Short mmCIF file of C-alpha atoms in Angstrom, two decimals:
data_model
loop_
_atom_site.label_atom_id
_atom_site.label_comp_id
_atom_site.label_asym_id
_atom_site.label_seq_id
_atom_site.Cartn_x
_atom_site.Cartn_y
_atom_site.Cartn_z
CA UNK J 1 -3.93 20.54 -51.61
CA UNK J 2 -5.42 18.14 -49.06
CA UNK J 3 -5.16 18.40 -45.28
CA UNK J 4 -6.05 15.47 -43.09
CA UNK J 5 -5.88 14.99 -39.34
CA UNK J 6 -7.78 14.18 -36.21
CA UNK J 7 -8.55 15.90 -32.92
CA UNK J 8 -11.26 17.90 -31.27
CA UNK J 9 -13.84 15.12 -31.33
CA UNK J 10 -12.63 13.08 -28.39
CA UNK J 11 -15.22 11.73 -26.01
CA UNK J 12 -14.79 12.50 -22.29
CA UNK J 13 -16.40 9.41 -20.78
CA UNK J 14 -13.46 7.18 -19.84
CA UNK J 15 -12.76 6.25 -16.24
CA UNK J 16 -10.65 3.95 -14.03
CA UNK J 17 -12.15 1.16 -11.97
CA UNK J 18 -10.49 -0.59 -9.03
CA UNK J 19 -11.68 -4.17 -9.36
CA UNK J 20 -9.52 -5.92 -6.80
CA UNK J 21 -7.56 -5.31 -3.59
CA UNK J 22 -4.59 -7.13 -2.10
CA UNK J 23 -4.43 -10.35 -0.11
CA UNK J 24 -5.73 -10.69 3.43
CA UNK J 25 -3.29 -10.02 6.28
CA UNK J 26 -0.16 -9.76 4.14
CA UNK J 27 3.14 -10.33 5.96
CA UNK J 28 4.69 -6.93 5.31
CA UNK J 29 8.21 -8.22 6.04
CA UNK J 30 8.14 -10.16 2.77
CA UNK J 31 8.01 -6.88 0.84
CA UNK J 32 10.76 -4.55 2.06
CA UNK J 33 12.48 -3.84 -1.27
CA UNK J 34 13.93 -0.40 -2.04
CA UNK J 35 14.21 -1.17 -5.76
CA UNK J 36 11.45 0.36 -7.86
CA UNK J 37 12.57 -1.51 -10.98
CA UNK J 38 11.88 -5.04 -9.71
CA UNK J 39 8.40 -6.58 -9.94
CA UNK J 40 9.06 -9.84 -8.09
CA UNK J 41 9.45 -8.48 -4.54
CA UNK J 42 6.39 -6.25 -4.32
CA UNK J 43 2.97 -6.71 -2.72
CA UNK J 44 0.04 -6.62 -5.14
CA UNK J 45 -2.12 -3.98 -3.45
CA UNK J 46 -4.59 -2.80 -6.11
CA UNK J 47 -5.95 -4.14 -9.40
CA UNK J 48 -7.32 -1.41 -11.65
CA UNK J 49 -8.53 -1.07 -15.20
CA UNK J 50 -8.71 1.88 -17.59
CA UNK J 51 -12.11 1.80 -19.32
CA UNK J 52 -12.48 3.58 -22.65
CA UNK J 53 -15.98 5.00 -22.61
CA UNK J 54 -16.50 4.35 -18.89
CA UNK J 55 -18.50 1.54 -17.34
CA UNK J 56 -20.22 0.74 -20.65
CA UNK J 57 -16.85 0.71 -22.51
CA UNK J 58 -18.63 2.54 -25.31
CA UNK J 59 -18.22 6.11 -26.51
CA UNK J 60 -18.83 8.15 -29.64
CA UNK J 61 -15.23 8.48 -30.83
CA UNK J 62 -12.82 6.05 -32.45
CA UNK J 63 -9.89 6.74 -30.13
CA UNK J 64 -8.14 4.75 -27.44
CA UNK J 65 -7.73 6.04 -23.89
CA UNK J 66 -4.01 6.32 -23.11
CA UNK J 67 -3.04 6.76 -19.45
CA UNK J 68 -0.15 9.22 -19.00
CA UNK J 69 -0.29 10.10 -15.28
CA UNK J 70 -1.95 8.63 -12.19
CA UNK J 71 -1.78 9.27 -8.43
CA UNK J 72 -2.97 7.28 -5.41
CA UNK J 73 -3.49 8.38 -1.82
CA UNK J 74 -2.89 5.89 0.99
CA UNK J 75 -4.91 6.16 4.20
CA UNK J 76 -5.85 3.97 7.15
CA UNK J 77 -9.38 3.36 8.38
CA UNK J 78 -9.25 6.53 10.49
CA UNK J 79 -8.59 8.60 7.37
CA UNK J 80 -4.98 9.35 8.31
CA UNK J 81 -2.44 9.72 5.53
CA UNK J 82 -0.19 6.62 5.63
CA UNK J 83 1.97 7.27 2.59
CA UNK J 84 5.04 6.89 4.83
CA UNK J 85 4.36 3.14 5.02
CA UNK J 86 5.05 2.82 1.27
CA UNK J 87 8.71 2.64 0.20
CA UNK J 88 8.36 2.01 -3.55
CA UNK J 89 5.50 1.49 -5.99
CA UNK J 90 5.29 -0.02 -9.46
CA UNK J 91 2.66 -0.62 -12.13
CA UNK J 92 2.67 -4.02 -13.81
CA UNK J 93 0.58 -6.00 -16.24
CA UNK J 94 -1.75 -8.62 -14.81
CA UNK J 95 0.97 -11.16 -15.54
CA UNK J 96 3.45 -9.20 -13.41
CA UNK J 97 5.52 -7.56 -16.15
CA UNK J 98 7.06 -4.30 -14.92
CA UNK J 99 5.76 -1.19 -16.70
CA UNK J 100 6.67 1.76 -14.45
CA UNK J 101 8.13 2.42 -11.01
CA UNK J 102 8.62 5.21 -8.51
CA UNK J 103 10.34 5.94 -5.22
CA UNK J 104 7.54 7.28 -3.03
CA UNK J 105 7.86 10.78 -1.58
CA UNK J 106 5.43 13.56 -0.80
CA UNK J 107 1.84 12.87 0.18
CA UNK J 108 0.82 10.44 -2.62
CA UNK J 109 2.05 7.68 -4.91
CA UNK J 110 2.62 9.45 -8.23
CA UNK J 111 3.39 8.10 -11.69
CA UNK J 112 4.04 10.68 -14.41
CA UNK J 113 4.88 10.61 -18.11
CA UNK J 114 3.98 6.95 -18.48
CA UNK J 115 5.34 5.40 -21.65
CA UNK J 116 5.34 3.88 -24.16
CA UNK J 117 1.73 4.71 -24.96
CA UNK J 118 1.11 1.17 -26.21
CA UNK J 119 1.69 -0.19 -22.68
CA UNK J 120 -0.90 2.10 -21.10
CA UNK J 121 -3.58 2.14 -23.77
CA UNK J 122 -7.18 0.91 -23.52
CA UNK J 123 -8.36 0.35 -27.06
CA UNK J 124 -11.49 2.04 -28.33
CA UNK J 125 -14.56 0.68 -26.53
CA UNK J 126 -12.46 -1.70 -24.45
CA UNK J 127 -10.48 -1.76 -21.20
CA UNK J 128 -6.94 -2.48 -20.06
CA UNK J 129 -6.03 -3.96 -16.68
CA UNK J 130 -3.05 -3.08 -14.48
CA UNK J 131 -1.72 -3.93 -11.02
CA UNK J 132 -0.30 -1.52 -8.46
CA UNK J 133 2.40 -3.27 -6.42
CA UNK J 134 4.24 -1.75 -3.46
CA UNK J 135 6.99 -2.36 -0.94
CA UNK J 136 6.92 -1.17 2.66
CA UNK J 137 9.04 0.92 5.02
CA UNK J 138 9.32 -1.32 8.10
CA UNK J 139 9.89 1.61 10.45
CA UNK J 140 6.40 2.96 9.66
CA UNK J 141 4.43 -0.29 9.85
CA UNK J 142 1.68 -0.73 12.45
CA UNK J 143 0.34 -4.23 13.06
CA UNK J 144 -3.25 -4.79 11.86
CA UNK J 145 -3.42 -1.44 10.08
CA UNK J 146 -5.53 -1.57 6.92
CA UNK J 147 -4.28 0.45 3.96
CA UNK J 148 -6.87 2.04 1.67
CA UNK J 149 -5.80 3.27 -1.78
CA UNK J 150 -7.74 5.97 -3.65
CA UNK J 151 -7.12 7.29 -7.15
CA UNK J 152 -6.84 11.05 -6.65
CA UNK J 153 -5.89 12.13 -10.17
CA UNK J 154 -5.42 10.67 -13.63
CA UNK J 155 -4.58 12.14 -17.02
CA UNK J 156 -5.11 10.73 -20.49
CA UNK J 157 -3.19 11.63 -23.65
CA UNK J 158 -5.14 14.60 -25.11
CA UNK J 159 -4.99 13.16 -28.62
CA UNK J 160 -7.22 10.25 -27.55
CA UNK J 161 -10.32 9.67 -25.47
CA UNK J 162 -10.39 11.63 -22.21
CA UNK J 163 -11.36 10.89 -18.62
CA UNK J 164 -14.73 12.09 -17.43
CA UNK J 165 -13.31 13.61 -14.22
CA UNK J 166 -9.87 14.80 -13.00
CA UNK J 167 -9.68 11.74 -10.74
CA UNK J 168 -11.15 9.41 -13.41
CA UNK J 169 -13.97 8.54 -10.98
CA UNK J 170 -11.94 8.46 -7.75
CA UNK J 171 -12.01 4.68 -7.36
CA UNK J 172 -11.23 3.30 -3.88
CA UNK J 173 -9.76 -0.06 -2.85
CA UNK J 174 -11.49 -2.28 -0.30
CA UNK J 175 -12.34 -0.10 2.71
CA UNK J 176 -14.57 -2.45 4.70
CA UNK J 177 -13.56 -2.80 8.35
CA UNK J 178 -14.86 -6.37 8.16
CA UNK J 179 -12.29 -7.26 5.50
CA UNK J 180 -8.60 -7.96 6.14
CA UNK J 181 -7.52 -7.19 2.59
CA UNK J 182 -4.45 -4.92 2.68
CA UNK J 183 -4.39 -5.20 6.49
CA UNK J 184 -0.71 -5.48 7.41
CA UNK J 185 0.39 -8.36 9.59
CA UNK J 186 3.36 -8.48 11.99
CA UNK J 187 4.58 -11.92 13.08
CA UNK J 188 6.60 -11.80 16.31
CA UNK J 189 9.85 -13.74 16.50
CA UNK J 190 11.16 -12.62 19.90
CA UNK J 191 10.40 -10.81 23.15
CA UNK J 192 12.03 -7.48 23.96
CA UNK J 193 12.19 -5.09 26.92
CA UNK J 194 10.86 -1.58 26.51
CA UNK J 195 10.89 1.34 28.95
CA UNK J 196 13.58 -0.39 30.97
CA UNK J 197 15.41 1.99 33.35
CA UNK J 198 19.19 2.13 33.00
CA UNK J 199 19.59 2.30 36.80
CA UNK J 200 17.12 1.10 39.46
CA UNK J 201 18.03 2.28 42.98
CA UNK J 202 17.98 -0.40 45.68
CA UNK J 203 14.55 -1.03 47.24
CA UNK J 204 12.93 1.45 44.84
CA UNK J 205 10.01 0.84 42.55
CA UNK J 206 10.57 0.83 38.80
CA UNK J 207 8.51 -0.19 35.79
CA UNK J 208 9.21 -1.87 32.49
CA UNK J 209 7.29 -3.40 29.62
CA UNK J 210 7.82 -6.52 27.52
CA UNK J 211 6.59 -6.72 23.94
CA UNK J 212 6.55 -9.40 21.25
CA UNK J 213 8.32 -8.02 18.19
CA UNK J 214 9.44 -9.23 14.78
CA UNK J 215 12.92 -9.11 13.27
CA UNK J 216 12.39 -5.43 12.40
CA UNK J 217 11.48 -4.52 15.99
CA UNK J 218 7.79 -3.94 15.16
CA UNK J 219 5.30 -4.96 17.82
CA UNK J 220 2.93 -7.86 17.16
CA UNK J 221 -0.22 -6.74 18.97
CA UNK J 222 -1.88 -10.14 18.58
CA UNK J 223 0.87 -12.13 20.31
CA UNK J 224 -0.23 -13.50 23.69
CA UNK J 225 2.64 -15.51 25.14
CA UNK J 226 3.07 -15.75 28.88
CA UNK J 227 6.10 -13.89 30.23
CA UNK J 228 7.90 -14.77 33.45
CA UNK J 229 10.38 -12.24 34.87
CA UNK J 230 13.22 -13.36 37.10
CA UNK J 231 16.64 -12.18 38.29
CA UNK J 232 19.25 -13.38 35.78
CA UNK J 233 22.29 -12.77 38.00
CA UNK J 234 23.28 -11.09 41.23
CA UNK J 235 22.11 -11.38 44.83
CA UNK J 236 19.09 -9.09 44.71
CA UNK J 237 15.46 -10.08 44.62
CA UNK J 238 12.68 -9.06 42.29
CA UNK J 239 9.05 -8.66 43.32
CA UNK J 240 5.97 -7.24 41.64
CA UNK J 241 2.63 -6.10 43.00
CA UNK J 242 1.00 -7.49 39.86
CA UNK J 243 2.97 -10.75 39.77
CA UNK J 244 6.07 -11.68 37.80
CA UNK J 245 4.17 -13.87 35.33
CA UNK J 246 1.98 -11.98 32.90
CA UNK J 247 0.32 -12.36 29.51
CA UNK J 248 1.34 -9.78 26.93
CA UNK J 249 -2.30 -8.93 26.15
#
């Protein structure tokens, strides 16, 4: 009888390259979806490609590299974990076709058991490109904060070519402080009082602050309108040692 098969001769040279990061100063409020199955309302944060055989896209086997699992960390420029800013995440084709989605929880963005294999396969000695798109949790957004995505782990189907390292090379999105790619932008739409006392005794000092905020109540730190405080009603008077007309910044 004859026995045929394959296995045991897979090369372990494949990796994942991040070849593009998101737009400059994205308006986060355009991407607040809670639906991980929709590709049209997500921010394109990372472009990455699976490379069979690594940077040379050449290895000694005849197998494809099939991505089955991948995880991304999300940090700011200070190295703080900012996963809480991400509400949902999806993987799409370069044309924007939805391939996989996840509701984000825990300390990383995680995609597991990716299928079908044909959607996540880099053919032998070739590469396959994908986009990571995300939506944001408005309550966690900080104006001008830059988000940096790092591939922390990746797994390939063991019947095909394998990754060279557990993190497939640990590719990182744009992390230059001089670049505004993936740096979230808040656009103020109104002024709001903060730290306003509920009761101010007569002839007693009190303090308050005024901030420019957007529709979600998030402060726009770049807004510099002039603010003039005055008594809206009543017979009292309002004075300030610093003046009643101030710039927000």
